[in-house]
Amino acid sequence: MKVTVLVENTAPQHSGLTPEHGLSLYIQYQDHNILLDAGCSQAFAQNAKVLGVDLKQVDLAVLSHGHYDHADGLRYFLEENSTCKVYARPQAGGPYFSTSTGSPRFIGIHRDIWEGHPDRFDCGEGVRQPAPGIWLVPETVHGGPFASRETNLLRKLGPDQFVPDDFVHEHSLVLEGEDGLVVFNSCSHGGIVNIVQGVREALGREVTTVVGGLHMFSLTAPSGLNCPPDYPGQVARALKEQGVRRVYTGHCTGEAAMVLLREELGDALIPLTCGLTFSL
């Protein structure tokens, strides 16, 4: 399989590519052209043109979870590609909020996308297999030392009534790679160690590669982390114990966490950036 990063928080200088706070990946797998997420604007589509990616050729699209920085670019994808279904969790269109900058602010999918294109979203519960070698796996392992460390993310129940987000709207895109399963989870809100364990249990195969953000970044903490400084190392060691050999990460992981992860993972940690391509 070949993976191309269409949009991410960073971009190489003089590349002609536009970064943004978001993530979008184009994956060529067997006979399928897969789009995982679409960032928060038209930037992913503009970058796709620069990179020679034809979004009209996408035949399988996946929305990892119901946050705007992964979903709002779908507004442009659904116009560009008139036939492809977008696989999502049924709860992806929920009322999700963040308090990272103070009072709760809406961070869910904007209504014109979710409610305006009901025929374009393919939603279902449980483990799903859209095509051979391709799975969508919801998060099934919760709690424990590797549970989500994000306390600012909420789900709205009613006027001024919020509860912690349980991330039931998040799932992993899992592909059969040459040496094991590749888990794509764009933000890993539920904790990447728990996510990998859940995929292994659901599919009965080893996970050798993880691709996506690890949600260790804090906008307000002086450390730049939403977790204790020893946590990234603990995560890295636990992933290696589960058999993970490569971690491609960026977006919501954060620079501070990247430094700490690299201390444990070395060259097995590969930063994501706009235009990066790699084969697995």
Short mmCIF file of C-alpha atoms in Angstrom, two decimals:
data_model
loop_
_atom_site.label_atom_id
_atom_site.label_comp_id
_atom_site.label_asym_id
_atom_site.label_seq_id
_atom_site.Cartn_x
_atom_site.Cartn_y
_atom_site.Cartn_z
CA MET A 1 0.00 0.00 0.00
CA LYS A 2 1.07 3.57 -0.65
CA VAL A 3 0.11 6.42 1.69
CA THR A 4 0.20 10.11 0.79
CA VAL A 5 -0.39 12.83 3.38
CA LEU A 6 -2.72 15.35 1.75
CA VAL A 7 -2.95 17.68 4.72
CA GLU A 8 -1.38 17.91 8.17
CA ASN A 9 -0.35 20.63 10.61
CA THR A 10 3.04 21.04 8.92
CA ALA A 11 4.40 21.30 5.39
CA PRO A 12 7.94 21.45 3.95
CA GLN A 13 9.12 24.90 2.98
CA HIS A 14 8.72 25.84 -0.68
CA SER A 15 6.65 22.70 -1.31
CA GLY A 16 3.62 24.60 -2.58
CA LEU A 17 1.52 22.67 -0.05
CA THR A 18 -0.81 24.26 2.51
CA PRO A 19 -0.74 22.99 6.11
CA GLU A 20 -3.61 23.35 8.56
CA HIS A 21 -4.76 21.97 11.89
CA GLY A 22 -6.24 18.78 10.50
CA LEU A 23 -5.40 15.51 8.81
CA SER A 24 -6.19 13.84 5.49
CA LEU A 25 -4.56 10.73 4.01
CA TYR A 26 -4.82 9.21 0.54
CA ILE A 27 -4.17 5.47 0.52
CA GLN A 28 -3.71 3.29 -2.55
CA TYR A 29 -4.47 -0.26 -1.46
CA GLN A 30 -4.91 -3.18 -3.84
CA ASP A 31 -7.58 -1.98 -6.29
CA HIS A 32 -8.90 0.76 -4.00
CA ASN A 33 -8.19 4.48 -3.69
CA ILE A 34 -9.05 5.39 -0.11
CA LEU A 35 -9.51 8.82 1.46
CA LEU A 36 -9.20 8.94 5.24
CA ASP A 37 -10.53 12.27 6.53
CA ALA A 38 -10.47 15.59 4.72
CA GLY A 39 -9.06 18.15 7.13
CA CYS A 40 -11.05 21.25 8.04
CA SER A 41 -11.05 23.17 4.76
CA GLN A 42 -10.36 22.94 1.04
CA ALA A 43 -6.60 22.70 1.70
CA PHE A 44 -6.54 18.89 1.31
CA ALA A 45 -8.12 19.18 -2.15
CA GLN A 46 -5.73 21.93 -3.22
CA ASN A 47 -2.78 19.87 -2.02
CA ALA A 48 -4.16 16.83 -3.81
CA LYS A 49 -3.93 18.70 -7.11
CA VAL A 50 -0.34 19.72 -6.39
CA LEU A 51 0.51 16.10 -5.57
CA GLY A 52 -1.24 14.68 -8.63
CA VAL A 53 -4.01 12.95 -6.67
CA ASP A 54 -7.38 12.81 -8.45
CA LEU A 55 -10.11 12.84 -5.80
CA LYS A 56 -12.64 11.71 -8.39
CA GLN A 57 -10.85 8.34 -8.38
CA VAL A 58 -11.48 7.77 -4.65
CA ASP A 59 -13.82 4.80 -4.31
CA LEU A 60 -13.79 4.37 -0.53
CA ALA A 61 -13.80 7.25 1.96
CA VAL A 62 -13.63 7.00 5.74
CA LEU A 63 -14.34 9.58 8.42
CA SER A 64 -12.35 8.63 11.52
CA HIS A 65 -14.49 10.58 14.02
CA GLY A 66 -16.89 13.48 14.31
CA HIS A 67 -14.58 16.50 14.72
CA TYR A 68 -14.45 19.41 12.30
CA ASP A 69 -10.68 19.24 11.69
CA HIS A 70 -11.18 15.86 10.03
CA ALA A 71 -14.68 16.27 8.64
CA ASP A 72 -15.31 19.80 7.37
CA GLY A 73 -13.18 19.27 4.26
CA LEU A 74 -15.76 16.68 3.22
CA ARG A 75 -17.87 19.64 2.09
CA TYR A 76 -15.50 19.93 -0.87
CA PHE A 77 -14.90 16.22 -1.35
CA LEU A 78 -18.62 15.48 -1.72
CA GLU A 79 -18.77 18.09 -4.48
CA GLU A 80 -15.62 16.85 -6.21
CA ASN A 81 -16.56 13.16 -6.01
CA SER A 82 -20.27 12.58 -6.62
CA THR A 83 -20.45 8.82 -6.05
CA CYS A 84 -18.16 7.65 -3.24
CA LYS A 85 -19.72 6.74 0.09
CA VAL A 86 -18.14 7.97 3.33
CA TYR A 87 -17.95 5.29 6.04
CA ALA A 88 -18.55 6.72 9.50
CA ARG A 89 -19.81 5.74 12.90
CA PRO A 90 -23.52 6.47 13.46
CA GLN A 91 -22.62 8.87 16.28
CA ALA A 92 -20.18 10.92 14.17
CA GLY A 93 -22.67 13.75 13.74
CA GLY A 94 -23.12 14.31 17.47
CA PRO A 95 -22.82 17.56 19.45
CA TYR A 96 -19.13 17.54 20.39
CA PHE A 97 -17.44 20.42 22.20
CA SER A 98 -14.05 21.45 23.55
CA THR A 99 -13.07 23.63 26.51
CA SER A 100 -9.41 23.92 25.49
CA THR A 101 -9.72 27.69 25.11
CA GLY A 102 -12.22 28.34 27.91
CA SER A 103 -15.99 27.93 27.61
CA PRO A 104 -17.33 25.06 25.51
CA ARG A 105 -17.04 25.60 21.76
CA PHE A 106 -18.54 23.39 19.10
CA ILE A 107 -15.98 21.16 17.34
CA GLY A 108 -18.32 18.70 15.64
CA ILE A 109 -19.21 18.27 11.97
CA HIS A 110 -21.03 21.29 10.61
CA ARG A 111 -24.70 20.58 9.90
CA ASP A 112 -24.64 21.34 6.18
CA ILE A 113 -22.26 18.42 5.72
CA TRP A 114 -23.77 15.80 8.02
CA GLU A 115 -27.46 16.59 7.54
CA GLY A 116 -27.17 17.91 3.99
CA HIS A 117 -25.79 14.67 2.50
CA PRO A 118 -27.53 11.79 4.32
CA ASP A 119 -27.28 9.54 1.27
CA ARG A 120 -23.48 9.88 1.14
CA PHE A 121 -22.70 8.57 4.64
CA ASP A 122 -22.61 4.81 5.26
CA CYS A 123 -22.96 4.33 9.01
CA GLY A 124 -22.99 1.10 10.95
CA GLU A 125 -22.14 -0.48 14.27
CA GLY A 126 -19.54 -3.10 15.11
CA VAL A 127 -16.58 -4.28 13.07
CA ARG A 128 -17.21 -3.74 9.36
CA GLN A 129 -15.35 -5.00 6.30
CA PRO A 130 -16.04 -2.82 3.24
CA ALA A 131 -13.67 -4.86 1.06
CA PRO A 132 -11.15 -7.73 1.40
CA GLY A 133 -8.24 -6.71 3.61
CA ILE A 134 -10.03 -3.55 4.78
CA TRP A 135 -11.76 -3.22 8.15
CA LEU A 136 -13.39 -0.51 10.24
CA VAL A 137 -12.93 -1.26 13.93
CA PRO A 138 -14.62 0.72 16.72
CA GLU A 139 -12.90 1.15 20.04
CA THR A 140 -13.70 -1.67 22.43
CA VAL A 141 -10.97 -1.48 25.10
CA HIS A 142 -11.60 1.28 27.62
CA GLY A 143 -10.05 2.49 30.85
CA GLY A 144 -6.79 1.40 32.43
CA PRO A 145 -3.43 3.18 32.36
CA PHE A 146 -3.63 3.93 28.64
CA ALA A 147 -7.11 5.43 28.50
CA SER A 148 -7.70 8.88 27.01
CA ARG A 149 -5.85 11.70 28.79
CA GLU A 150 -7.98 14.40 27.17
CA THR A 151 -10.30 16.09 29.70
CA ASN A 152 -11.34 19.04 27.52
CA LEU A 153 -13.48 17.09 25.07
CA LEU A 154 -17.20 16.89 25.82
CA ARG A 155 -20.53 15.75 24.43
CA LYS A 156 -23.55 17.98 24.92
CA LEU A 157 -26.69 16.43 26.41
CA GLY A 158 -28.82 19.55 26.67
CA PRO A 159 -28.68 23.27 27.39
CA ASP A 160 -25.55 23.86 29.52
CA GLN A 161 -25.32 20.10 30.21
CA PHE A 162 -22.12 18.35 29.12
CA VAL A 163 -20.52 14.97 29.81
CA PRO A 164 -17.03 13.69 28.94
CA ASP A 165 -16.78 12.45 25.37
CA ASP A 166 -16.62 8.64 25.33
CA PHE A 167 -15.43 8.64 21.68
CA VAL A 168 -18.05 6.18 20.55
CA HIS A 169 -17.94 8.15 17.28
CA GLU A 170 -14.34 7.08 16.57
CA HIS A 171 -13.12 4.04 14.67
CA SER A 172 -9.91 2.81 13.07
CA LEU A 173 -9.31 2.05 9.42
CA VAL A 174 -7.31 -1.20 9.43
CA LEU A 175 -5.54 -2.61 6.37
CA GLU A 176 -3.76 -5.91 5.86
CA GLY A 177 -0.10 -5.03 5.26
CA GLU A 178 2.79 -7.16 4.07
CA ASP A 179 4.01 -7.90 7.59
CA GLY A 180 0.86 -7.42 9.66
CA LEU A 181 -2.03 -5.06 10.23
CA VAL A 182 -1.72 -1.31 9.72
CA VAL A 183 -3.94 0.73 12.04
CA PHE A 184 -4.95 4.21 10.87
CA ASN A 185 -6.52 6.18 13.72
CA SER A 186 -6.39 9.89 13.08
CA CYS A 187 -6.47 11.13 16.69
CA SER A 188 -6.47 8.01 18.91
CA HIS A 189 -8.67 9.73 21.47
CA GLY A 190 -9.35 6.48 23.27
CA GLY A 191 -5.61 5.83 23.75
CA ILE A 192 -3.50 4.19 21.06
CA VAL A 193 -2.40 1.27 23.25
CA ASN A 194 -6.03 0.39 24.00
CA ILE A 195 -6.92 0.86 20.33
CA VAL A 196 -4.18 -1.51 19.13
CA GLN A 197 -5.19 -4.09 21.72
CA GLY A 198 -8.82 -3.85 20.58
CA VAL A 199 -7.88 -4.32 16.93
CA ARG A 200 -5.72 -7.34 17.75
CA GLU A 201 -8.57 -8.91 19.71
CA ALA A 202 -11.20 -8.11 17.06
CA LEU A 203 -9.25 -9.37 14.05
CA GLY A 204 -6.94 -11.96 15.61
CA ARG A 205 -3.85 -10.58 13.86
CA GLU A 206 -0.72 -8.69 14.89
CA VAL A 207 -0.52 -4.94 14.44
CA THR A 208 2.88 -3.86 13.12
CA THR A 209 2.26 -0.24 12.09
CA VAL A 210 0.31 2.68 13.53
CA VAL A 211 -0.51 5.80 11.50
CA GLY A 212 -2.16 8.92 12.92
CA GLY A 213 -2.20 11.45 15.74
CA LEU A 214 -1.79 10.36 19.37
CA HIS A 215 -3.53 13.34 21.02
CA MET A 216 -0.84 14.19 23.57
CA PHE A 217 -0.73 17.92 22.77
CA SER A 218 -1.96 20.63 25.14
CA LEU A 219 -2.66 24.17 24.03
CA THR A 220 -2.40 25.59 27.55
CA ALA A 221 -0.03 23.42 29.64
CA PRO A 222 3.52 24.85 29.89
CA SER A 223 4.90 21.40 29.06
CA GLY A 224 2.92 21.24 25.81
CA LEU A 225 1.56 17.89 27.01
CA ASN A 226 -1.92 16.83 28.15
CA CYS A 227 -0.28 14.01 30.13
CA PRO A 228 2.63 13.47 32.56
CA PRO A 229 6.07 13.64 30.92
CA ASP A 230 6.68 9.92 31.45
CA TYR A 231 3.48 8.92 29.66
CA PRO A 232 4.70 9.12 26.02
CA GLY A 233 7.57 6.75 26.88
CA GLN A 234 5.15 4.36 28.56
CA VAL A 235 2.96 4.38 25.45
CA ALA A 236 5.95 3.73 23.18
CA ARG A 237 7.14 0.79 25.27
CA ALA A 238 3.63 -0.70 25.43
CA LEU A 239 3.27 -0.44 21.64
CA LYS A 240 6.58 -2.23 21.15
CA GLU A 241 5.49 -4.95 23.58
CA GLN A 242 2.36 -5.43 21.42
CA GLY A 243 4.53 -5.91 18.33
CA VAL A 244 4.24 -2.45 16.76
CA ARG A 245 7.38 -1.72 14.72
CA ARG A 246 6.59 1.65 13.13
CA VAL A 247 4.68 4.73 14.27
CA TYR A 248 3.85 7.45 11.74
CA THR A 249 2.45 10.34 13.74
CA GLY A 250 1.80 14.06 13.86
CA HIS A 251 -1.23 16.38 13.91
CA CYS A 252 -2.44 16.25 17.55
CA THR A 253 0.60 14.44 18.96
CA GLY A 254 2.56 17.65 19.53
CA GLU A 255 6.25 18.47 19.38
CA ALA A 256 6.89 17.88 23.08
CA ALA A 257 5.46 14.37 22.88
CA MET A 258 7.35 13.66 19.65
CA VAL A 259 10.65 14.34 21.41
CA LEU A 260 9.77 11.97 24.24
CA LEU A 261 8.43 9.28 21.90
CA ARG A 262 11.60 9.42 19.82
CA GLU A 263 13.71 8.70 22.90
CA GLU A 264 12.05 5.27 23.04
CA LEU A 265 11.22 4.59 19.38
CA GLY A 266 14.21 6.12 17.59
CA ASP A 267 13.95 5.82 13.81
CA ALA A 268 10.75 3.80 14.16
CA LEU A 269 9.00 7.13 14.80
CA ILE A 270 8.27 8.92 11.52
CA PRO A 271 6.73 12.43 11.56
CA LEU A 272 3.79 13.10 9.27
CA THR A 273 3.82 16.23 7.12
CA CYS A 274 2.01 17.44 4.01
CA GLY A 275 3.23 15.62 0.92
CA LEU A 276 4.93 12.74 2.74
CA THR A 277 4.54 9.46 0.87
CA PHE A 278 5.44 6.03 2.16
CA SER A 279 4.79 2.39 1.30
CA LEU A 280 3.86 -0.38 3.72
#
